[in-house]
mmCIF file of C-alpha atoms in Angstrom:
data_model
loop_
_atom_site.group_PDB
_atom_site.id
_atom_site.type_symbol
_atom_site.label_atom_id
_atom_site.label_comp_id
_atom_site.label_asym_id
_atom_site.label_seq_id
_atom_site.Cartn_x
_atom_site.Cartn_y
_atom_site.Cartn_z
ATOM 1 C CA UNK A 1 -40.906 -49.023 -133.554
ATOM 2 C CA UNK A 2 -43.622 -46.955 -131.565
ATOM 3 C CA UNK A 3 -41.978 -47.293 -128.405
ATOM 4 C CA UNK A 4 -43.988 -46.045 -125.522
ATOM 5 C CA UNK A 5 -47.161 -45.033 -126.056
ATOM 6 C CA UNK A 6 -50.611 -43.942 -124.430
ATOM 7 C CA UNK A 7 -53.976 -43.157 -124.668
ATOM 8 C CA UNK A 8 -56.181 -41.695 -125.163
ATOM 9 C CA UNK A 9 -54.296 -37.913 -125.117
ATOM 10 C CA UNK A 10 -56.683 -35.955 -123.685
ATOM 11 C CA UNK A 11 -59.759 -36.481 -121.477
ATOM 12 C CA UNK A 12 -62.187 -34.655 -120.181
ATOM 13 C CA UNK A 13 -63.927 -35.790 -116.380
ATOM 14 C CA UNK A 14 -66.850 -35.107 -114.229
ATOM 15 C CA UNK A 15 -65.667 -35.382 -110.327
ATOM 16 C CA UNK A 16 -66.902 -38.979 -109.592
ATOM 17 C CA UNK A 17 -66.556 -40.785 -112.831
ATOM 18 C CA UNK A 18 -63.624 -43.510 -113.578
ATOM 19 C CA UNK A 19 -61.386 -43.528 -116.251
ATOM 20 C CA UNK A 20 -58.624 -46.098 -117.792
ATOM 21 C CA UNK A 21 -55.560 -44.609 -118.724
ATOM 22 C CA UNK A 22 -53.735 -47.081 -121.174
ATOM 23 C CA UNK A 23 -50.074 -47.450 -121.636
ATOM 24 C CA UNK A 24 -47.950 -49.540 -123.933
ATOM 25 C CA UNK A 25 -44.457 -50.269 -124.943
ATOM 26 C CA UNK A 26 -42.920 -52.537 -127.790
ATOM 27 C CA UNK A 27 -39.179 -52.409 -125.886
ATOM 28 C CA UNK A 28 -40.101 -55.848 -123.847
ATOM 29 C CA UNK A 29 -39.118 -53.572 -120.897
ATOM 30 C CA UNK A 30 -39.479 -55.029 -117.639
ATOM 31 C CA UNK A 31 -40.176 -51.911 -115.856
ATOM 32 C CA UNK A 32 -43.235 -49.489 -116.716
ATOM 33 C CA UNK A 33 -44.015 -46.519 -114.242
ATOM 34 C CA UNK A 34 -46.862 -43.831 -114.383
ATOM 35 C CA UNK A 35 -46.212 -40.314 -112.919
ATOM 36 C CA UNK A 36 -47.879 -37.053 -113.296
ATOM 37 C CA UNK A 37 -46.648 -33.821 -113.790
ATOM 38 C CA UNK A 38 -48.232 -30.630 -112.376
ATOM 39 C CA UNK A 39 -46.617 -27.220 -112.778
ATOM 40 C CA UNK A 40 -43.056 -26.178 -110.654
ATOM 41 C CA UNK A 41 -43.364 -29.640 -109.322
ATOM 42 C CA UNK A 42 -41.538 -31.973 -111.833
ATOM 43 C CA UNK A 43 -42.989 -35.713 -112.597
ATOM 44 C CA UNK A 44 -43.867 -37.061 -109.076
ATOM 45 C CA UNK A 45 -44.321 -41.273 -109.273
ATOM 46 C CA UNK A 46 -47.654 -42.095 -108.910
ATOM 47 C CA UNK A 47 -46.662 -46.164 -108.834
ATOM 48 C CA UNK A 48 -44.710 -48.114 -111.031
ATOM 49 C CA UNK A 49 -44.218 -52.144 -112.157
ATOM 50 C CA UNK A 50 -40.949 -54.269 -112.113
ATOM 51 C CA UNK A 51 -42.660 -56.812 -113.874
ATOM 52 C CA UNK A 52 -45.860 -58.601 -115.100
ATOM 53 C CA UNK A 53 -48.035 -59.618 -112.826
ATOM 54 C CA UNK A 54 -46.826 -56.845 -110.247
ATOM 55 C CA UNK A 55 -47.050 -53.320 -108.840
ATOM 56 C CA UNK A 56 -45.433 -51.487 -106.437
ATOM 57 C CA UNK A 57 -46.737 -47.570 -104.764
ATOM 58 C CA UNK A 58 -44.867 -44.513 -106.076
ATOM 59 C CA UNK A 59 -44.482 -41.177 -104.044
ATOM 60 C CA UNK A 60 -48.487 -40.198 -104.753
ATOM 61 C CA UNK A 61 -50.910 -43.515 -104.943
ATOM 62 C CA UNK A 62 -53.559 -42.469 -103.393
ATOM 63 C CA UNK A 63 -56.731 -42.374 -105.796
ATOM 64 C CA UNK A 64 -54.807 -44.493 -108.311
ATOM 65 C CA UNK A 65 -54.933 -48.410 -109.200
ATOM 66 C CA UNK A 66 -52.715 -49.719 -111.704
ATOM 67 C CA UNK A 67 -52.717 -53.357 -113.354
ATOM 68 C CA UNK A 68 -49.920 -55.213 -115.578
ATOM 69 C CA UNK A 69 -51.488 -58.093 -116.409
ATOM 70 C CA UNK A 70 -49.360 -58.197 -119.880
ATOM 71 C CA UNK A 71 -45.499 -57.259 -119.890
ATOM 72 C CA UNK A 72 -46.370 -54.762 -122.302
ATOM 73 C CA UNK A 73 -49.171 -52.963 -121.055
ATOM 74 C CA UNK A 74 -49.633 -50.675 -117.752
ATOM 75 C CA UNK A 75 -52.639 -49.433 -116.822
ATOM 76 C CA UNK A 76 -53.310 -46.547 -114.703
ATOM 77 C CA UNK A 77 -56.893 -46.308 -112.916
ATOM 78 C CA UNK A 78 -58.889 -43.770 -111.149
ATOM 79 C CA UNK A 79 -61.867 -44.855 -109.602
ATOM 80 C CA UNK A 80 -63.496 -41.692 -108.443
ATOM 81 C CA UNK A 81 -61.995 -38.677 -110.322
ATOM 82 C CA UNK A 82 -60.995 -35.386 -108.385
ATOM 83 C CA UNK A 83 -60.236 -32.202 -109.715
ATOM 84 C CA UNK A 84 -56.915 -32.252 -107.598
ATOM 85 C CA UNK A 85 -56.389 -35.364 -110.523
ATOM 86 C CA UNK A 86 -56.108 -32.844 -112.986
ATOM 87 C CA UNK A 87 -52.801 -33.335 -114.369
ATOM 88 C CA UNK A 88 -50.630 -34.604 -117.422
ATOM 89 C CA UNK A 89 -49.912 -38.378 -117.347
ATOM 90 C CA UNK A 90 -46.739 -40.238 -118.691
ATOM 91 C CA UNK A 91 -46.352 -43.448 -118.883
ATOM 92 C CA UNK A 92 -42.400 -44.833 -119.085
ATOM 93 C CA UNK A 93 -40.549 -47.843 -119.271
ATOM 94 C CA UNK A 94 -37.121 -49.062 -118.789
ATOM 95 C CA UNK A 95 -34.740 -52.354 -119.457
ATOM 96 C CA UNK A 96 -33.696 -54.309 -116.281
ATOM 97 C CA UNK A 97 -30.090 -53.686 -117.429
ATOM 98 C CA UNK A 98 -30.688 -49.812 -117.484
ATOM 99 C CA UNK A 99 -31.454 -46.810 -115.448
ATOM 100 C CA UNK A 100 -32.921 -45.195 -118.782
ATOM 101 C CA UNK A 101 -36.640 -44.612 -118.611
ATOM 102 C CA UNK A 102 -38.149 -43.928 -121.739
ATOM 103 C CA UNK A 103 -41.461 -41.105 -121.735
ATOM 104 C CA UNK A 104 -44.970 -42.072 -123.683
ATOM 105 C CA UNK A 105 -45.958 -38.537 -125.143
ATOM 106 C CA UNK A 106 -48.846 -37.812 -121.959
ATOM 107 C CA UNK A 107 -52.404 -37.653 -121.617
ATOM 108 C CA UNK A 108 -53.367 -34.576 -120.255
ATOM 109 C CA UNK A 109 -56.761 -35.378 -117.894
ATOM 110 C CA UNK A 110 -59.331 -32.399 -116.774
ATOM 111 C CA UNK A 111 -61.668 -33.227 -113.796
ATOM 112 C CA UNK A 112 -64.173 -31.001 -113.557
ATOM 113 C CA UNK B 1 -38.462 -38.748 -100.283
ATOM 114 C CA UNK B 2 -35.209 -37.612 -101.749
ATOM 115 C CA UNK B 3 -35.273 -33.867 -102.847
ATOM 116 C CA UNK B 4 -32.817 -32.946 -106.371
ATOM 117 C CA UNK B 5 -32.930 -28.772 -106.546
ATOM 118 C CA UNK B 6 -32.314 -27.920 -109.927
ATOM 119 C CA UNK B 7 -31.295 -24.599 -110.804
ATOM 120 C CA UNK B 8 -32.238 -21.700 -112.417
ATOM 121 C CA UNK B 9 -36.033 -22.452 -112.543
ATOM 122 C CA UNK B 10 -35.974 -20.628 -116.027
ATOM 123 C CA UNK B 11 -33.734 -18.804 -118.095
ATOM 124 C CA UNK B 12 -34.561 -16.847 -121.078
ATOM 125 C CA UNK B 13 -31.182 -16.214 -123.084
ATOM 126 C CA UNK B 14 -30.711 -14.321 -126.550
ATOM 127 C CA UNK B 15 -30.053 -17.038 -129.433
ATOM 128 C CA UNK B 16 -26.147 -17.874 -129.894
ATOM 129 C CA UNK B 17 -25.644 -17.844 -125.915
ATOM 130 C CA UNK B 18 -24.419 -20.400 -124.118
ATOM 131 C CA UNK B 19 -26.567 -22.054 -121.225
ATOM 132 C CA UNK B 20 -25.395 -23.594 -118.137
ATOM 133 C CA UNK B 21 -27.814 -25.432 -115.479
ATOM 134 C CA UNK B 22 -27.723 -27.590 -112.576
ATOM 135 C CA UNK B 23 -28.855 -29.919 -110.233
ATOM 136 C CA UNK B 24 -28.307 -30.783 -106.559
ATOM 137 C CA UNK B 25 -29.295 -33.360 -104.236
ATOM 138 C CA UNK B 26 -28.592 -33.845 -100.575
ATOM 139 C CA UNK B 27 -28.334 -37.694 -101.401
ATOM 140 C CA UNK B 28 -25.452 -40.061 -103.685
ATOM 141 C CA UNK B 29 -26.733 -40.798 -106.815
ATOM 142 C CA UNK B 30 -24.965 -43.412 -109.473
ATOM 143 C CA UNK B 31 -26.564 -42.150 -112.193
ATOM 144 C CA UNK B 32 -27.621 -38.822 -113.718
ATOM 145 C CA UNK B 33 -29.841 -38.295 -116.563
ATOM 146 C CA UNK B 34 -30.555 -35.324 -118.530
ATOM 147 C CA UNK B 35 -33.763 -34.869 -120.241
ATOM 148 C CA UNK B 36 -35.560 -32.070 -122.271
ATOM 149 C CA UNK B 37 -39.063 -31.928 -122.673
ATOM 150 C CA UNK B 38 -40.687 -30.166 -125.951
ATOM 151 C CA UNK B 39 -44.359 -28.516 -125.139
ATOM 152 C CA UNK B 40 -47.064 -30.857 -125.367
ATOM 153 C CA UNK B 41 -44.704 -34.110 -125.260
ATOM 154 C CA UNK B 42 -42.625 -36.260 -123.135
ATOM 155 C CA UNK B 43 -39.269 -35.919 -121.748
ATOM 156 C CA UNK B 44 -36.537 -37.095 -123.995
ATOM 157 C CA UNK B 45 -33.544 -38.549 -122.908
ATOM 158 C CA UNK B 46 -30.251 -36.413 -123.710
ATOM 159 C CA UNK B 47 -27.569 -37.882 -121.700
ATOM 160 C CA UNK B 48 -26.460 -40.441 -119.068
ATOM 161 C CA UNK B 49 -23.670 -40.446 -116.783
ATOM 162 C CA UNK B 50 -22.465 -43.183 -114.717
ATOM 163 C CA UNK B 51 -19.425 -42.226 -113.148
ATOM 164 C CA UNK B 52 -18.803 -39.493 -110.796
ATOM 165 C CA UNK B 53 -16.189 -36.910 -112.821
ATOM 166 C CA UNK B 54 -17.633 -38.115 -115.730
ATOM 167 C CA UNK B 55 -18.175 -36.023 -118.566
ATOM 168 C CA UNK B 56 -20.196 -36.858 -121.771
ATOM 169 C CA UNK B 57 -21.013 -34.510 -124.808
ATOM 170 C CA UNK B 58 -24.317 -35.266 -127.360
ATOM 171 C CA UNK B 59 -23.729 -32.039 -130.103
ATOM 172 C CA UNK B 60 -23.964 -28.906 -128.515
ATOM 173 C CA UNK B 61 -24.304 -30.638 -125.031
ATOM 174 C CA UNK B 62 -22.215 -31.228 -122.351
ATOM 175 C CA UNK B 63 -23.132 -32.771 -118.737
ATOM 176 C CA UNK B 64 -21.364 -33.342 -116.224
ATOM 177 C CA UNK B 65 -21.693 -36.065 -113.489
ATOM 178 C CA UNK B 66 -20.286 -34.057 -109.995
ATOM 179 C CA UNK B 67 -17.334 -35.323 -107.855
ATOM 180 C CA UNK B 68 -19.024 -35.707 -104.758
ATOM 181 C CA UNK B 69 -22.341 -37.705 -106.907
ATOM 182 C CA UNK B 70 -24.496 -35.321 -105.607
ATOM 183 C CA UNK B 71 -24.607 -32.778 -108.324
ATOM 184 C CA UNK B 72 -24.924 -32.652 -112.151
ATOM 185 C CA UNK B 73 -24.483 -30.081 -114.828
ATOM 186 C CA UNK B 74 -25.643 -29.557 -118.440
ATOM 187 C CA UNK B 75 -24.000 -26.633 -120.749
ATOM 188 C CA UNK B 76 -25.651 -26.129 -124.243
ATOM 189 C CA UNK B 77 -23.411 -23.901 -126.549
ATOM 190 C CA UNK B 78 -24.617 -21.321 -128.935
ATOM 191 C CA UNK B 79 -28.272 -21.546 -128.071
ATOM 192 C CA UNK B 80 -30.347 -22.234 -131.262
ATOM 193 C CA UNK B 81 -34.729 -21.611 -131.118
ATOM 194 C CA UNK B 82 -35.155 -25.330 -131.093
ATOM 195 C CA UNK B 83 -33.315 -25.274 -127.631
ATOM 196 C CA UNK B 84 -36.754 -24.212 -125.985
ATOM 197 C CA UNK B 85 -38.460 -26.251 -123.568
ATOM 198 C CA UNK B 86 -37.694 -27.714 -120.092
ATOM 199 C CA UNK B 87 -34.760 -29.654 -119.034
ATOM 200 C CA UNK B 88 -35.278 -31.947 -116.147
ATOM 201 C CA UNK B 89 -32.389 -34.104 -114.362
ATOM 202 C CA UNK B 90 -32.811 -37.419 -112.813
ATOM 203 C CA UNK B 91 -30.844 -39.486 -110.290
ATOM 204 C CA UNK B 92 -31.195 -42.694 -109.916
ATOM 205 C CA UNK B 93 -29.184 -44.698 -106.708
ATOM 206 C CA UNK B 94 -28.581 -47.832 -107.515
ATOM 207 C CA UNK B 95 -30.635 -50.766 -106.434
ATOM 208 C CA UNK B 96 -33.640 -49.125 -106.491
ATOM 209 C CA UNK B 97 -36.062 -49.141 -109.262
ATOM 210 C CA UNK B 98 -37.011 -45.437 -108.987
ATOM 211 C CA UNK B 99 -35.642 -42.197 -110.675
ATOM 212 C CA UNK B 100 -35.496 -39.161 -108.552
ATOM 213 C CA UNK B 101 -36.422 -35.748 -110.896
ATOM 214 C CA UNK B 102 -35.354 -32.409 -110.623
ATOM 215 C CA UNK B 103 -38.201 -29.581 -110.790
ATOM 216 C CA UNK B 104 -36.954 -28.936 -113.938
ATOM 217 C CA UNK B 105 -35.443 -25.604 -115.481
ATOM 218 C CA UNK B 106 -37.780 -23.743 -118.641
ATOM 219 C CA UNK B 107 -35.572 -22.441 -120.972
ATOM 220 C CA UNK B 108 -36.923 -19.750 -123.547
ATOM 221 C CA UNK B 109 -34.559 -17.899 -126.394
ATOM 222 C CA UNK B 110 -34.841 -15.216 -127.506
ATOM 223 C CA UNK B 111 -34.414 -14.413 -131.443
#
């Protein structure tokens, strides 16, 4: 039982390019969420998914798209890397029954 | 949004100490979570509370969920090495679908 779990880990970006962040769970959670986390400023919700088939904004969405076009998968998009983007990304998901979000392991990004 | 202050933002204690941290929030919360975070991973959950007075023990771990639901504490006894890495709260209100996370304190022990 794998859990959560993303990819790839790490990544490497040139300011402009695109990138697919992939994140996927084995829980049949209803909820997924993506946040990043940046130093002295916690894990700030970038958006987050109640369901499949939809998507809701987070506390920081701008520069992001997500899809959850399978109840197990989340994906995170950036369509025009920054290097303000430059962050570690988890990827969590949690029961309808539960308040219990459970953390992927990251995937720390580098725009350059 | 909704602010949770957690305090101290780091603490480096000699091994066999006890630890004691918090978290505040100028907001009701129904649930609290504790998590730790190892370097180079994801938070892991260590407890949940549910009940305001509550108070729930996982080994050396104790938390506390606050009378008033808008504070939590975590003790860890006798601080081991493995006890290193950052311990974030969480509150979560009840109806909503989001979590609400603490800055996080860094703990470090000394040998």
């Amino acid at each position: 039982n794998a859990g959560v779990t993303q990819t790839p880990k790490f990544r490497v970006l040139k300011t402009g390019q695109s990138m697919t962040l992939l994140c996927a769970q084995d829980m049949n959670h209803e909820y997924m969420y993506w946040y990043r986390q940046d130093p002295g400023m916690g894990l700030r919700l970038i958006h987050y998914s109640v369901g499949e088939g939809t998507t809701a904004k987070g506390e920081v969405p701008d520069g992001y798209n997500v899809s959850r076009l399978k109840k197990q998968n989340f994906l995170l998009g950036l369509e025009s890397a920054a290097p303000s983007q430059t962050s570690v990304y988890f990827c969590a998901a949690r029961g309808a029954s539960t308040d219990t979000q459970y953390f992927g392991p990251g995937t720390r990004l580098t725009v350059l | 949004g909704q602010q949770l202050n957690q305090s101290p933002q780091s603490m480096f204690i000699q091994e066999g100490e006890d630890v004691s941290m918090n978290c505040t929030s100028s907001s009701i919360f129904n649930t609290w979570l504790w998590y730790k975070q190892d370097p180079g991973e994801g938070p892991v959950l260590l407890i949940a509370l549910y009940k305001a007075g509550e108070l729930t023990s996982n080994g050396r771990l104790t938390a506390q969920f606050g009378i008033t639901r808008k504070d939590s504490f975590l003790n860890i006894s006798a601080s081991i090495p493995s006890d290193v890495g950052i311990y974030f709260c969480a509150g979560h209100t009840g109806g909503g679908n989001k979590l609400t996370f603490g800055t996080g304190t860094q703990l470090k022990v000394e040998l």
